[in-house]
């Protein structure tokens, strides 16, 4: 029996935390290991203009934890946020919307 392919979107380091002046895709490797341990076959999904087509052949979607959603009200000065890049949020929302349209299971962390 073939392991079901589970889509795992990559996160975007648009702020240069990994290397200044560059944008990188990344994801914690433990997500892929957990999918494999559960009998799935993880498929990395890189950010691109047409995320919907990335779900072709995918049996489910795991949205990993990532950067922060900024609060509506300011926090005290020592609290620092690393906001999720707008392009990342748009990509993930489009993936989830398409997965729901296709009635695929989605796990968001």
mmCIF file of C-alpha atoms in Angstrom, residues 9-14 18 22-27 45-48 88 91:
data_model
loop_
_atom_site.group_PDB
_atom_site.id
_atom_site.type_symbol
_atom_site.label_atom_id
_atom_site.label_comp_id
_atom_site.label_asym_id
_atom_site.label_seq_id
_atom_site.Cartn_x
_atom_site.Cartn_y
_atom_site.Cartn_z
ATOM 1 C CA UNK A 9 4.038 24.087 3.188
ATOM 2 C CA UNK A 10 7.411 25.668 3.735
ATOM 3 C CA UNK A 11 7.760 28.833 5.796
ATOM 4 C CA UNK A 12 9.338 31.984 4.412
ATOM 5 C CA UNK A 13 12.205 33.799 6.069
ATOM 6 C CA UNK A 14 11.665 37.141 4.395
ATOM 7 C CA UNK A 18 18.848 32.902 8.212
ATOM 8 C CA UNK A 22 18.226 36.580 1.149
ATOM 9 C CA UNK A 23 14.814 34.910 1.443
ATOM 10 C CA UNK A 24 14.741 31.244 2.404
ATOM 11 C CA UNK A 25 12.109 28.519 2.634
ATOM 12 C CA UNK A 26 12.341 26.407 5.778
ATOM 13 C CA UNK A 27 10.379 24.056 8.019
ATOM 14 C CA UNK A 45 5.156 22.749 -0.782
ATOM 15 C CA UNK A 46 7.269 25.812 -1.663
ATOM 16 C CA UNK A 47 5.676 29.244 -1.839
ATOM 17 C CA UNK A 48 4.620 30.112 -5.362
ATOM 18 C CA UNK A 88 3.249 33.519 3.543
ATOM 19 C CA UNK A 91 -0.143 31.348 0.395
#
